Steps between C-alpha positions, in 0.01 A plus 500: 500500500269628215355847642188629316338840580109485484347846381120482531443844359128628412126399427480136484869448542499392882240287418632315244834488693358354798436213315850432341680535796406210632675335227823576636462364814351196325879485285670608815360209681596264163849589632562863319737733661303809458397815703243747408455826598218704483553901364216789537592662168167620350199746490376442894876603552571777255204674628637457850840609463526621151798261404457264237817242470760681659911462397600323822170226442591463112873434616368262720271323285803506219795350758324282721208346357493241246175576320141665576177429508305733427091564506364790319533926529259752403260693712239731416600747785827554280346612231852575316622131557825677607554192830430298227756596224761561807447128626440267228654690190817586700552133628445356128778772411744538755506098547535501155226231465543469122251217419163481566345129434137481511370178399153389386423142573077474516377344791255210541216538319595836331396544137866472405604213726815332329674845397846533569578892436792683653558893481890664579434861547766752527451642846730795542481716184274591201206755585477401865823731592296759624713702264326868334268807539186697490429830390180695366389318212780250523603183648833343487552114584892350422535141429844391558703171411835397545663221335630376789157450634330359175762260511459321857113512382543320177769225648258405779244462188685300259677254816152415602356461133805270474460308848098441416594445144239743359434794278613859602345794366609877527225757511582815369395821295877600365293602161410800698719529844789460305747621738397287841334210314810535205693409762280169644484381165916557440557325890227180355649482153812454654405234721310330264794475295709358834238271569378305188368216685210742658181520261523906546308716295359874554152645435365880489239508832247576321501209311598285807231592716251409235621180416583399888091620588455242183710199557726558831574117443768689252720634704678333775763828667442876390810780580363810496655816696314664754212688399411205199601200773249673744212504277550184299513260852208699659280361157721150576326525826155480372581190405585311808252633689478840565739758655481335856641159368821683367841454648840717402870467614765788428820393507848639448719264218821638563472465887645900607354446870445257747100558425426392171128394504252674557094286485165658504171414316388693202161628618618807715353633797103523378384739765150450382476167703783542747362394817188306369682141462427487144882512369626125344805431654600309241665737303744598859534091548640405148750842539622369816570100311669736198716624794576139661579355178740817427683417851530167397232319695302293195385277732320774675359695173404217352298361820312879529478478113259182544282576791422763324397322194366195732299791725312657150450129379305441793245805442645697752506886384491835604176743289728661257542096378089441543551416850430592863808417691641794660911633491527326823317143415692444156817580665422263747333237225872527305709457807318191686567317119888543586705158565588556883 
């Protein structure tokens, strides 16, 4: 029995989960052994209780689930983003949820239709470790690597550069972060050298993000660690549509818990239109196939995968794509294009 823990969170995240769950029972009734569970972790309960994830929920989540699905957090009424940081962050962490894989694949009619792009994101480390100070006239923020870390990152990269049989590219500024990006450029070198049948090259960001705004066609997987990774695939998403079409799956390598996966789209919990029906669940819907092909289930990803496609082909979109479906009708659009 697969067990998956659904954590709506905040903003537009119910709404956009409301739609994906259905996929499950649609998998479950393909003949899937799987059980979700619903959590309350988020703002609505934060400010109820004041508890964010607590130890006995993330031991839970760690033994006895097999992944998560996960919506969006952020609220305006937590101004500090402390539920936040305590939910999200310390699941990426304390699962140890290494690899972050946020693909770009434009949809139907997109300006970039035909684009295969893939970004692998460190998703534990870098300047995301909530790691320094403030003081009058001076702030403080640590970035911190470890090799071991770097490493699962990179493998993930080069295995799937050599399973697509495509170029992988490193994006880095060691000329300047010479300690923290010395050491991603040491970790790639290395592999490069282990792995000569991998096109593998690495490029300053600067330079990277200029030439992937000119020709993206150039590039088929970017590593980048944290900070880099989450900048470079939010631009990536411009190109297949817009942050509401983008998926993301974290996922632990080196398998430390029974948990390892952990989905959610890319678009977080955009509490300017929470409520209104104007989130695209597409974004939530392609996470949750990224999750189903992780379990194993291709069949399954690759059947959510094409209604979604088949669904835009048809005209069918919600504004943010120059349409007027709302969260509710696309959802519905995508799923009634499933093979029953």
């Amino acid at each position: 029995m697969t067990r998956i823990a659904l954590i709506s969170g905040d903003g537009a995240g119910p709404e956009v989960m409301a739609e994906a769950e259905p996929l499950l029972d649609w998998a479950r009734a393909r003949g899937r052994r799987l059980e979700a569970k619903h959590l309350p972790y988020g703002a609505e309960h934060f400010l109820a209780t004041a508890e964010t994830l607590p130890e006995a929920a993330f031991e839970d989540l760690r033994d006895e689930f097999d992944a998560i699905l996960f919506g969006a957090v952020g609220d305006p009424r937590v101004p500090t983003g402390r539920h936040a940081e305590e939910i999200l962050l310390r699941l990426r962490r304390g699962l140890e949820l290494t690899v972050n894989f946020r693909p770009c694949r434009p949809l139907p009619g997109t300006r970039m239709e035909g684009l295969h792009l893939e970004v692998f994101r460190e998703n534990t480390e870098g300047a995301y470790c909530l790691q320094g100070s403030t003081e009058p006239g001076r702030a403080v923020d640590l970035a911190v690597h470890t090799e071991g870390a770097v490493r699962r990152l990179l493998e993930a990269a080069f295995a799937r550069a050599r399973a697509r049989g495509c170029t992988l590219t490193l994006a880095h500024k060691a000329n300047v972060l010479k300690h923290g990006h010395g050491l991603w450029l040491r970790v790639f070198q290395d592999l490069q050298a282990a792995h000569p049948e991998v096109p593998a090259r690495s490029l300053h960001a600067d330079a990277l993000l200029c030439a992937l705004v000119q020709d993206p066609t150039s590039f088929d997987i970017i590593a980048a660690d944290n900070y880099l990774g989450d900048l470079i695939s939010d631009l990536t998403a411009a190109f297949a549509g817009g942050m509401g079409t983008a998926p993301s799956l974290s996922w632990a390598p080196h398998r430390p818990f029974r948990c390892t996966a952990l989905a959610e789209p890319v678009h977080g919990s955009a509490p300017d239109i929470a409520g209104k029906g104007l989130a695209n669940p597409v974004g939530m819907l392609l996470s949750t196939a990224l999750l189903f092909s992780h379990l194993g289930w291709e069949a399954e990803a690759q059947a959510v995968e094409e209604a979604v496609a088949a669904t835009l082909r048809d005209g069918a979109r919600t504004r943010d794509l120059g349409g007027n479906l709302s969260t509710r009708e696309m959802g519905t659009a995508i799923r009634d294009r499933l093979p029953r």
